[in-house]
PDB file of N, CA and C in Angstrom:
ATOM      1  N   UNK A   1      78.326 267.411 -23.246  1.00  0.00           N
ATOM      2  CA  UNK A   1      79.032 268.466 -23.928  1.00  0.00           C
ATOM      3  C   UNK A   1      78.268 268.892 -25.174  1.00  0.00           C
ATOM      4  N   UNK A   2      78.491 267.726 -26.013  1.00  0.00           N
ATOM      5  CA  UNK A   2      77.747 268.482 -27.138  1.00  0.00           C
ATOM      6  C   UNK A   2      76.584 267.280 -27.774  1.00  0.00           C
ATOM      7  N   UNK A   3      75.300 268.029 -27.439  1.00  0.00           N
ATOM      8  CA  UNK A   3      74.085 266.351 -27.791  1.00  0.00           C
ATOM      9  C   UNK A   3      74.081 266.263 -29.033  1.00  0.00           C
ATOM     10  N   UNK A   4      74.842 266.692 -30.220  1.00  0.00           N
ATOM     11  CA  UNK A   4      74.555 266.502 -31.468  1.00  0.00           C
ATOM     12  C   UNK A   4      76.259 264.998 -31.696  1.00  0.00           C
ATOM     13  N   UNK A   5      76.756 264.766 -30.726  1.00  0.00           N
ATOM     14  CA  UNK A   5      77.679 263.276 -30.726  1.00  0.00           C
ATOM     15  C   UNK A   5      77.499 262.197 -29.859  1.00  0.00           C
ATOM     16  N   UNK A   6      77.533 261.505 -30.998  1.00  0.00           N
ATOM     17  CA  UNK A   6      76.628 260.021 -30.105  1.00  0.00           C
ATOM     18  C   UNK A   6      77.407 258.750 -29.852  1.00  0.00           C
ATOM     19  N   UNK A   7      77.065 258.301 -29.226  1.00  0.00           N
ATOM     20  CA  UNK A   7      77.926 257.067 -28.601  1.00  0.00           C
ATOM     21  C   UNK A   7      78.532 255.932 -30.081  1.00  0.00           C
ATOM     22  N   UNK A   8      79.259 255.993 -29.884  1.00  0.00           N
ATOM     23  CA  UNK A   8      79.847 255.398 -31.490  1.00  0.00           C
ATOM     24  C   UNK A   8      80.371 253.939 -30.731  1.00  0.00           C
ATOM     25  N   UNK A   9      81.144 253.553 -29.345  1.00  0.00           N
ATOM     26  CA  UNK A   9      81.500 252.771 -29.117  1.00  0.00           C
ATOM     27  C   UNK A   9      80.237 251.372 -28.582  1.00  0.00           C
ATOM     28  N   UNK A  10      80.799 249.935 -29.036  1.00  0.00           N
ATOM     29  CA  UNK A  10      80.067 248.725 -28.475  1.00  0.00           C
ATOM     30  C   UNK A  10      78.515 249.011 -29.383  1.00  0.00           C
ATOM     31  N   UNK A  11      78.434 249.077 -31.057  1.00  0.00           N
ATOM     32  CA  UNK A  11      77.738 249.055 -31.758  1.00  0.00           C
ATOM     33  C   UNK A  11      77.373 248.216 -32.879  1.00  0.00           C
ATOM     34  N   UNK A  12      76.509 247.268 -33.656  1.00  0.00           N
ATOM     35  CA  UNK A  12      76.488 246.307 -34.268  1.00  0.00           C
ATOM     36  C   UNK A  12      75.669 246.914 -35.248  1.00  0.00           C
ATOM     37  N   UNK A  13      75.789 247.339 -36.260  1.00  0.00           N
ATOM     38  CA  UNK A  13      77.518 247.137 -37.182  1.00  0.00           C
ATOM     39  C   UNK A  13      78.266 248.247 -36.652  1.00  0.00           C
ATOM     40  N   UNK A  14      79.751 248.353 -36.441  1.00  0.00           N
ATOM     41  CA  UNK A  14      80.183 248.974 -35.889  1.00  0.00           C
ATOM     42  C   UNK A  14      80.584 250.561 -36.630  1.00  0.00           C
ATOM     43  N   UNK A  15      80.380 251.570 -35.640  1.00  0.00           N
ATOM     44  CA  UNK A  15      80.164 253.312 -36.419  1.00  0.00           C
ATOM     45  C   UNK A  15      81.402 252.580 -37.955  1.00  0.00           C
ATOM     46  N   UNK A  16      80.510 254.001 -38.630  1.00  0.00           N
ATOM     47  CA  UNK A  16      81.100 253.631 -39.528  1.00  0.00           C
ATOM     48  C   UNK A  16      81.996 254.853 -40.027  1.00  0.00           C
ATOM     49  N   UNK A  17      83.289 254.987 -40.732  1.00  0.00           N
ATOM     50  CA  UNK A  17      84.077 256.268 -40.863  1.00  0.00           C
ATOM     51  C   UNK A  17      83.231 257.562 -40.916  1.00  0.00           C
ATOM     52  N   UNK A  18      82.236 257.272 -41.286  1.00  0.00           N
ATOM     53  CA  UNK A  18      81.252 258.743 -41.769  1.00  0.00           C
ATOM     54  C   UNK A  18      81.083 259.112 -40.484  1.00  0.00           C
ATOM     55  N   UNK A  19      80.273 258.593 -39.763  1.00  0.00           N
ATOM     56  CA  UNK A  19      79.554 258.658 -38.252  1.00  0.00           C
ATOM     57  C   UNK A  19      81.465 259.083 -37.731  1.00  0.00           C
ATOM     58  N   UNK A  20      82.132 258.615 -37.792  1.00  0.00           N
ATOM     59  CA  UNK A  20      83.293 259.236 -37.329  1.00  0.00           C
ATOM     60  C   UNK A  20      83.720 260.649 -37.274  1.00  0.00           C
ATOM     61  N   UNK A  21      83.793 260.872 -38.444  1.00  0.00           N
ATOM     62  CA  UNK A  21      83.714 261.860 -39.369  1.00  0.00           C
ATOM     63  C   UNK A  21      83.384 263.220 -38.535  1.00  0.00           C
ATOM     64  N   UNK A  22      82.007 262.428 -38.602  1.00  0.00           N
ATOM     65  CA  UNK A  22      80.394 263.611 -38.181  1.00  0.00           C
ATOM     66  C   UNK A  22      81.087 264.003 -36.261  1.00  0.00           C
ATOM     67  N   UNK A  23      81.259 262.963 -35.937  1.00  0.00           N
ATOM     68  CA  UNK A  23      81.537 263.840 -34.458  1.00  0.00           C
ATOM     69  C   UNK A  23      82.651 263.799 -34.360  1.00  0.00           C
ATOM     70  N   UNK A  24      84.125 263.700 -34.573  1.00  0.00           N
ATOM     71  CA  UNK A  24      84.818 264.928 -35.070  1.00  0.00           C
ATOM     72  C   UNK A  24      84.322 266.447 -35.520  1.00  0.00           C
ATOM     73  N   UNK A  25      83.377 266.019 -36.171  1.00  0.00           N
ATOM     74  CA  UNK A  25      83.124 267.717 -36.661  1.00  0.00           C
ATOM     75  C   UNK A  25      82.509 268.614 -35.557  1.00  0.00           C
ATOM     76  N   UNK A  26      81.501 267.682 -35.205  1.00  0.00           N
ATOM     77  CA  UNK A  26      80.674 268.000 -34.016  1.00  0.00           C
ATOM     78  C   UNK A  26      81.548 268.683 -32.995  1.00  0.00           C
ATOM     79  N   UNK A  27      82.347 268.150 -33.067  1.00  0.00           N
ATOM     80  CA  UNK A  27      83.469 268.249 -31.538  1.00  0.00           C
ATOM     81  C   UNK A  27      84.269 269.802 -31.850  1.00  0.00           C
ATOM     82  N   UNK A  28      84.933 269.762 -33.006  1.00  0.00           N
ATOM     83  CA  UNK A  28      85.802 270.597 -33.373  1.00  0.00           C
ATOM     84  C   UNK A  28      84.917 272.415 -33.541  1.00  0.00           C
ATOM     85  N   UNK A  29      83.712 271.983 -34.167  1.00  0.00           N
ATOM     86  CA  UNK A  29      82.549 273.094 -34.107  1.00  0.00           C
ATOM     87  C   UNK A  29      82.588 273.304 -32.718  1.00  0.00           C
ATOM     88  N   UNK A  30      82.281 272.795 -31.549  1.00  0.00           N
ATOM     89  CA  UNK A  30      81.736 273.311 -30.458  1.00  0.00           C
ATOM     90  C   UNK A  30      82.794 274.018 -29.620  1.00  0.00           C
ATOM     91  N   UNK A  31      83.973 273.354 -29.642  1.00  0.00           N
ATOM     92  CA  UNK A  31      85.359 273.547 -29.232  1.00  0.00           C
ATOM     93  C   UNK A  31      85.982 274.746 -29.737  1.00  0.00           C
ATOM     94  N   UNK A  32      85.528 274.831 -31.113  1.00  0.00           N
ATOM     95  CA  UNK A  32      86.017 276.427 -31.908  1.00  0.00           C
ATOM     96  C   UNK A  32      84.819 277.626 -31.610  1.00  0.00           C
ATOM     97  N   UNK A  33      83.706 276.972 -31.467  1.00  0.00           N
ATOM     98  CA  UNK A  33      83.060 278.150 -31.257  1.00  0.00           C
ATOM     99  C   UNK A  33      82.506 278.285 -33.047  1.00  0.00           C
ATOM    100  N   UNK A  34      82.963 277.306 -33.926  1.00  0.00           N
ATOM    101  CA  UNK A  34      82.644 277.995 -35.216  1.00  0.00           C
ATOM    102  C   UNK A  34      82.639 276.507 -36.298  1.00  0.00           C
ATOM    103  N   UNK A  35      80.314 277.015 -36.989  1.00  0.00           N
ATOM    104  CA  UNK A  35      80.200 275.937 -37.533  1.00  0.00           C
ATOM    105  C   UNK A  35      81.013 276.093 -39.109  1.00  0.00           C
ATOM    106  N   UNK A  36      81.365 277.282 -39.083  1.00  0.00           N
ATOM    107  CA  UNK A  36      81.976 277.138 -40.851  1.00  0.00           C
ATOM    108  C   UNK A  36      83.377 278.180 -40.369  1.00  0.00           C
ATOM    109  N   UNK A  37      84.604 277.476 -40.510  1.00  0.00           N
ATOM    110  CA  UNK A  37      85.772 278.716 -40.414  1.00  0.00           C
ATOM    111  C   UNK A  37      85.746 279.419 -41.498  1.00  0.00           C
ATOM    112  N   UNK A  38      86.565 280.444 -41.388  1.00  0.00           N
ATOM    113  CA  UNK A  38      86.695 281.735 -42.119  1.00  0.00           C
ATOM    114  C   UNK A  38      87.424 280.888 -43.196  1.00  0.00           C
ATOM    115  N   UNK A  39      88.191 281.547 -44.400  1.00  0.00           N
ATOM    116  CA  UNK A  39      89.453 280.924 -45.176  1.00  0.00           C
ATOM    117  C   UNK A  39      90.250 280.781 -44.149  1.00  0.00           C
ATOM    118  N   UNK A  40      90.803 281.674 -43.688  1.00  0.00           N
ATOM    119  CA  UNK A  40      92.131 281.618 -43.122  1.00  0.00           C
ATOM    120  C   UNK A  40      92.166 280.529 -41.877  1.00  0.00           C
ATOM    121  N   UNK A  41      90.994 280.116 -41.388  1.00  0.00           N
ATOM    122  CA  UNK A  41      91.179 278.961 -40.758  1.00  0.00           C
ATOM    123  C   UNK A  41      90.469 277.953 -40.659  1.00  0.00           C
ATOM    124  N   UNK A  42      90.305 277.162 -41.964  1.00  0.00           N
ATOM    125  CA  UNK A  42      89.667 276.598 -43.054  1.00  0.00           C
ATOM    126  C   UNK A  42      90.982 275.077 -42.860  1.00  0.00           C
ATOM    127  N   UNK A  43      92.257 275.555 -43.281  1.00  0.00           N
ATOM    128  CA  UNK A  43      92.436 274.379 -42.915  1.00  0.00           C
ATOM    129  C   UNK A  43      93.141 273.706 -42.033  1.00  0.00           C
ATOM    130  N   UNK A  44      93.559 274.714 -40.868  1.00  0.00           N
ATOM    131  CA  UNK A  44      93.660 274.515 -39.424  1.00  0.00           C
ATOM    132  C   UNK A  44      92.331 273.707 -38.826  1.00  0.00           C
ATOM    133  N   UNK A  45      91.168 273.893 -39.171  1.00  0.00           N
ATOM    134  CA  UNK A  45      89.921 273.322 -38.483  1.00  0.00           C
ATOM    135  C   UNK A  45      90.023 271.853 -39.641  1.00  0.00           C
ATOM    136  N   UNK A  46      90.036 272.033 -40.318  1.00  0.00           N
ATOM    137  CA  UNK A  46      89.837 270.829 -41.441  1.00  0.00           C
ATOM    138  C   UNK A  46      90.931 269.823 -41.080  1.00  0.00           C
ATOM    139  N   UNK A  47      92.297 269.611 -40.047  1.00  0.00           N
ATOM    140  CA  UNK A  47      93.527 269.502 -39.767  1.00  0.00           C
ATOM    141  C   UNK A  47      93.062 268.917 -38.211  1.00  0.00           C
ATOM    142  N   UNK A  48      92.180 269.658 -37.772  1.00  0.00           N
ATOM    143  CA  UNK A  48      92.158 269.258 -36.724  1.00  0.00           C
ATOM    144  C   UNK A  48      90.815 268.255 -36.498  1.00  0.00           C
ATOM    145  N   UNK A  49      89.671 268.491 -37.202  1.00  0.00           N
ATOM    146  CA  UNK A  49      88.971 267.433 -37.687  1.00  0.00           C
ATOM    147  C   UNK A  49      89.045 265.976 -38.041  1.00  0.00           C
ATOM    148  N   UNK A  50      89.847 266.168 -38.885  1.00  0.00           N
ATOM    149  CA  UNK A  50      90.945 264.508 -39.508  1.00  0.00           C
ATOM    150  C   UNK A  50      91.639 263.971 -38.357  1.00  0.00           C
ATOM    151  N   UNK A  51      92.217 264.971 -37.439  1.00  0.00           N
ATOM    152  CA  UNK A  51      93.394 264.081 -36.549  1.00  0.00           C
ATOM    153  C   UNK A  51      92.592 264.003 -34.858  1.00  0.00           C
ATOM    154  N   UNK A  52      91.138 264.415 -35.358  1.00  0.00           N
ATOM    155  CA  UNK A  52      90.369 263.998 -34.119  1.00  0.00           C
ATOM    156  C   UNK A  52      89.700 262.648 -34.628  1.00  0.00           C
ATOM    157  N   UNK A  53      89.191 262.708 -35.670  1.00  0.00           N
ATOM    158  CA  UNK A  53      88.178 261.362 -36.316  1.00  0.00           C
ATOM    159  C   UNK A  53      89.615 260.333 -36.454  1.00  0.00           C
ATOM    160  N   UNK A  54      90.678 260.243 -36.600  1.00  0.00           N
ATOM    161  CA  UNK A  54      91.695 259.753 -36.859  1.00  0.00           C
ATOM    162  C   UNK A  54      92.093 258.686 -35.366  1.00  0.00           C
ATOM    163  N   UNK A  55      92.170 259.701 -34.163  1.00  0.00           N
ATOM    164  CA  UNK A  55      92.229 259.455 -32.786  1.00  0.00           C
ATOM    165  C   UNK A  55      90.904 258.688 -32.229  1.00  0.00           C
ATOM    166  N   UNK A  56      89.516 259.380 -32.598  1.00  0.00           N
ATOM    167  CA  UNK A  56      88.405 258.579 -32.151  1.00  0.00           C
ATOM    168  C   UNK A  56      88.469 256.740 -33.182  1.00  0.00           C
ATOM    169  N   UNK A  57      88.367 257.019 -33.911  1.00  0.00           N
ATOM    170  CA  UNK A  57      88.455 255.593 -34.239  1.00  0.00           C
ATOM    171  C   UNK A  57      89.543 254.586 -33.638  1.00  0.00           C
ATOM    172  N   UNK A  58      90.715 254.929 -33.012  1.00  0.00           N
ATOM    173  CA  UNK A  58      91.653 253.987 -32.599  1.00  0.00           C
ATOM    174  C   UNK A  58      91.049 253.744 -31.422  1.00  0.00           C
ATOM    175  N   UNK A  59      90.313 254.823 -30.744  1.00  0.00           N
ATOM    176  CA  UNK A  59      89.878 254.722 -29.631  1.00  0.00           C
ATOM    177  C   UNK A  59      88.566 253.667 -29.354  1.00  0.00           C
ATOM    178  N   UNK A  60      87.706 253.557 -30.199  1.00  0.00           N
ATOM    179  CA  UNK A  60      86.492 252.826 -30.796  1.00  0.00           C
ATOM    180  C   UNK A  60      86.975 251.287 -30.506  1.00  0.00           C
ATOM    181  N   UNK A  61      88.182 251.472 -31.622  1.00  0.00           N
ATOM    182  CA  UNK A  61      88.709 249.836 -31.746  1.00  0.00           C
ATOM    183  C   UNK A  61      89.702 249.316 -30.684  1.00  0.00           C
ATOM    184  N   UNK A  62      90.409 250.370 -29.887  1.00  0.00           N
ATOM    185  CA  UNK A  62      91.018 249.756 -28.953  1.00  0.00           C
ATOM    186  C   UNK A  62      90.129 249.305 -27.470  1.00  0.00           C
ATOM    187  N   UNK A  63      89.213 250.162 -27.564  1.00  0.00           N
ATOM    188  CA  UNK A  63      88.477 249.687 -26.292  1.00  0.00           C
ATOM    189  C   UNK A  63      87.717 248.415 -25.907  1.00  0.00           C
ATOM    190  N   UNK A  64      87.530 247.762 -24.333  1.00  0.00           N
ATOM    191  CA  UNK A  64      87.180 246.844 -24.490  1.00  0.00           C
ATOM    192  C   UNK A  64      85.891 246.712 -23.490  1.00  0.00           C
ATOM    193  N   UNK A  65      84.789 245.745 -24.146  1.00  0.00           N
ATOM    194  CA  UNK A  65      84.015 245.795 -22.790  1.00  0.00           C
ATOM    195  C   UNK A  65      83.251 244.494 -22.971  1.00  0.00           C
ATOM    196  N   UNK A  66      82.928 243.967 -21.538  1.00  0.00           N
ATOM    197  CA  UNK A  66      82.060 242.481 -21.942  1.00  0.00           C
ATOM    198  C   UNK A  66      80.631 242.716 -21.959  1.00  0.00           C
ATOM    199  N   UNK A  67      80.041 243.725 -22.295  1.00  0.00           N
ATOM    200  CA  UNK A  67      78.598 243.968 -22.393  1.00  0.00           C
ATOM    201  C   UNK A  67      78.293 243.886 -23.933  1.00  0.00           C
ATOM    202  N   UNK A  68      76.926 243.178 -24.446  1.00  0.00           N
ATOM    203  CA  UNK A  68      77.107 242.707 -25.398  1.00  0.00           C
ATOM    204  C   UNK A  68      76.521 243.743 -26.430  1.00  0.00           C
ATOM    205  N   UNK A  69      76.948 244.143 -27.500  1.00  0.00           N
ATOM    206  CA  UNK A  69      76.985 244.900 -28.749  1.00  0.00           C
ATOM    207  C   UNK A  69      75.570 246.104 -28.938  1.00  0.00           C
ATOM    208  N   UNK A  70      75.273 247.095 -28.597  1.00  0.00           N
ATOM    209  CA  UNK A  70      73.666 247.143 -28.991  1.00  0.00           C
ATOM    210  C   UNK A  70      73.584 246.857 -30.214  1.00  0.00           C
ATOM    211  N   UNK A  71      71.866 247.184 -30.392  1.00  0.00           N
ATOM    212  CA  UNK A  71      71.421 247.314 -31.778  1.00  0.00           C
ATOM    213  C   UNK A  71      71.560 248.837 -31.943  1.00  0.00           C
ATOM    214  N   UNK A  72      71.434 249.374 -32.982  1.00  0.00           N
ATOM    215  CA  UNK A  72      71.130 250.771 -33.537  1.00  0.00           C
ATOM    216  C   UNK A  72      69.819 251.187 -33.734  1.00  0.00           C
ATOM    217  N   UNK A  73      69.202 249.903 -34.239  1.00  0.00           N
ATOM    218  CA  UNK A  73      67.900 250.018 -34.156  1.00  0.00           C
ATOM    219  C   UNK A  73      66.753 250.108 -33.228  1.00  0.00           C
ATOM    220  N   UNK A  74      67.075 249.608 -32.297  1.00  0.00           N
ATOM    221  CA  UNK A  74      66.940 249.456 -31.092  1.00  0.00           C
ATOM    222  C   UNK A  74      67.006 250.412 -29.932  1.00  0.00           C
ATOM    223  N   UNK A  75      68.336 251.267 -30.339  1.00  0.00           N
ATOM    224  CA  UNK A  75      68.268 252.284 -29.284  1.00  0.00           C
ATOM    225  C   UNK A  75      67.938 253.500 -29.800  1.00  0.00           C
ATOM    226  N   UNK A  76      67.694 253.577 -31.261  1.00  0.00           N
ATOM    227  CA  UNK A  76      67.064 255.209 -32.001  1.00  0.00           C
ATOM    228  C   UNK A  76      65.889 255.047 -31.777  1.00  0.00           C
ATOM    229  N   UNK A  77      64.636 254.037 -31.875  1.00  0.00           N
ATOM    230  CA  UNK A  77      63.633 253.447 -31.161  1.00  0.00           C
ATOM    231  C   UNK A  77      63.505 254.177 -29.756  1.00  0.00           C
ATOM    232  N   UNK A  78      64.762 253.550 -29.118  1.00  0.00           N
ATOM    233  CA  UNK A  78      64.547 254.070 -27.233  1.00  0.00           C
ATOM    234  C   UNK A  78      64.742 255.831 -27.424  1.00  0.00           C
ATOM    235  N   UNK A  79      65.615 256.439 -28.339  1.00  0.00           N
ATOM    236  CA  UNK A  79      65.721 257.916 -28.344  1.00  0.00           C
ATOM    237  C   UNK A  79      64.757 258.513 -28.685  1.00  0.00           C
ATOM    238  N   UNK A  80      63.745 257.758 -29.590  1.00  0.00           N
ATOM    239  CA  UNK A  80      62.393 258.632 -30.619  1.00  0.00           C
ATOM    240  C   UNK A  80      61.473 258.651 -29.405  1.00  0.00           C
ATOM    241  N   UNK A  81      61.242 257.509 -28.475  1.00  0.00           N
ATOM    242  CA  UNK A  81      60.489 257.602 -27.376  1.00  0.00           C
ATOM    243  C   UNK A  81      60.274 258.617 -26.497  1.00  0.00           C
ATOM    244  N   UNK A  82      62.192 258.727 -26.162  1.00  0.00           N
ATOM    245  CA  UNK A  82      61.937 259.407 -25.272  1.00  0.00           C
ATOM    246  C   UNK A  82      61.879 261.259 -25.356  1.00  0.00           C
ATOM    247  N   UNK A  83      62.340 261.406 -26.502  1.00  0.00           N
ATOM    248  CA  UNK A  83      62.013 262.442 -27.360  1.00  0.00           C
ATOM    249  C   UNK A  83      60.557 263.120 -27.242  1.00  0.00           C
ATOM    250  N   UNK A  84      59.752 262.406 -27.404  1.00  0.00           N
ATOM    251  CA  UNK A  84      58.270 262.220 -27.558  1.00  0.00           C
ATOM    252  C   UNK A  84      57.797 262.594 -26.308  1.00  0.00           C
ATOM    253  N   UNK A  85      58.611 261.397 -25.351  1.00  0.00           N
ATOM    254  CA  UNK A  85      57.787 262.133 -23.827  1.00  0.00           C
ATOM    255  C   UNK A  85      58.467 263.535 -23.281  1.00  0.00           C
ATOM    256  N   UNK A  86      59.952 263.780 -23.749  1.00  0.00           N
ATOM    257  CA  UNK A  86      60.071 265.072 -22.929  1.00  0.00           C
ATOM    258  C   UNK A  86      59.218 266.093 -23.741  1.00  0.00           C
ATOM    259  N   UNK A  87      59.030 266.210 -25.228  1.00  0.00           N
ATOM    260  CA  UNK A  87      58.290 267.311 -25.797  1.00  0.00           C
ATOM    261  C   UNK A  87      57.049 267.298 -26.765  1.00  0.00           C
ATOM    262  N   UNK A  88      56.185 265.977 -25.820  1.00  0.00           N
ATOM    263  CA  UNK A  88      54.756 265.368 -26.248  1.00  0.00           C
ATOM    264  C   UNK A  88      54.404 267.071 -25.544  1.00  0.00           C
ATOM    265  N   UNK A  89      53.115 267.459 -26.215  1.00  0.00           N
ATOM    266  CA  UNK A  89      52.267 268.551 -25.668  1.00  0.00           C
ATOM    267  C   UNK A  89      50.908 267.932 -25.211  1.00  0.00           C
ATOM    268  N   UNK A  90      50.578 268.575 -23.936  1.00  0.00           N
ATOM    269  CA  UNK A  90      49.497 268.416 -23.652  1.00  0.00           C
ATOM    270  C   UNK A  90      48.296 268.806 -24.067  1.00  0.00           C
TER     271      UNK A  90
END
């Protein structure tokens, strides 16, 4: 849907409210069609932001899985890679 939100769940240290935050926003931008609302719907989007980052975090912490934690470091590493090979130039 939208490649600017990233997997927040089964992370060591785990996302943190900001990273929450951020894709909520992510989400609510792509969904509205709009990276900055007007005034008048300024805090309808700002409303719906909070009670998405609000919902993703219960969701974060309620979920369960027996695969063990990544690193962060580890897999921005595996993203810079592969970054590299889809738009290395010849």
């Amino acid at each position: 849907m939208c490649r600017n939100i990233h997997q927040l769940h089964n992370f060591e240290p785990a996302a943190t409210d900001d990273e929450v935050h951020a894709a909520a926003l992510q989400y609510v931008r792509k969904v509205s069609g709009s990276t900055k609302p007007s005034k008048a719907n300024a805090e309808v989007f700002d409303q719906a932001v909070a009670q998405i980052a609000h919902i993703t975090r219960h969701l974060i912490e309620d979920l369960v899985t027996t695969a063990p934690p990544k690193d962060r470091e580890v897999e921005a590493e595996k993203a810079r890679a592969r970054s590299l090979s889809r738009f290395a130039r010849a």
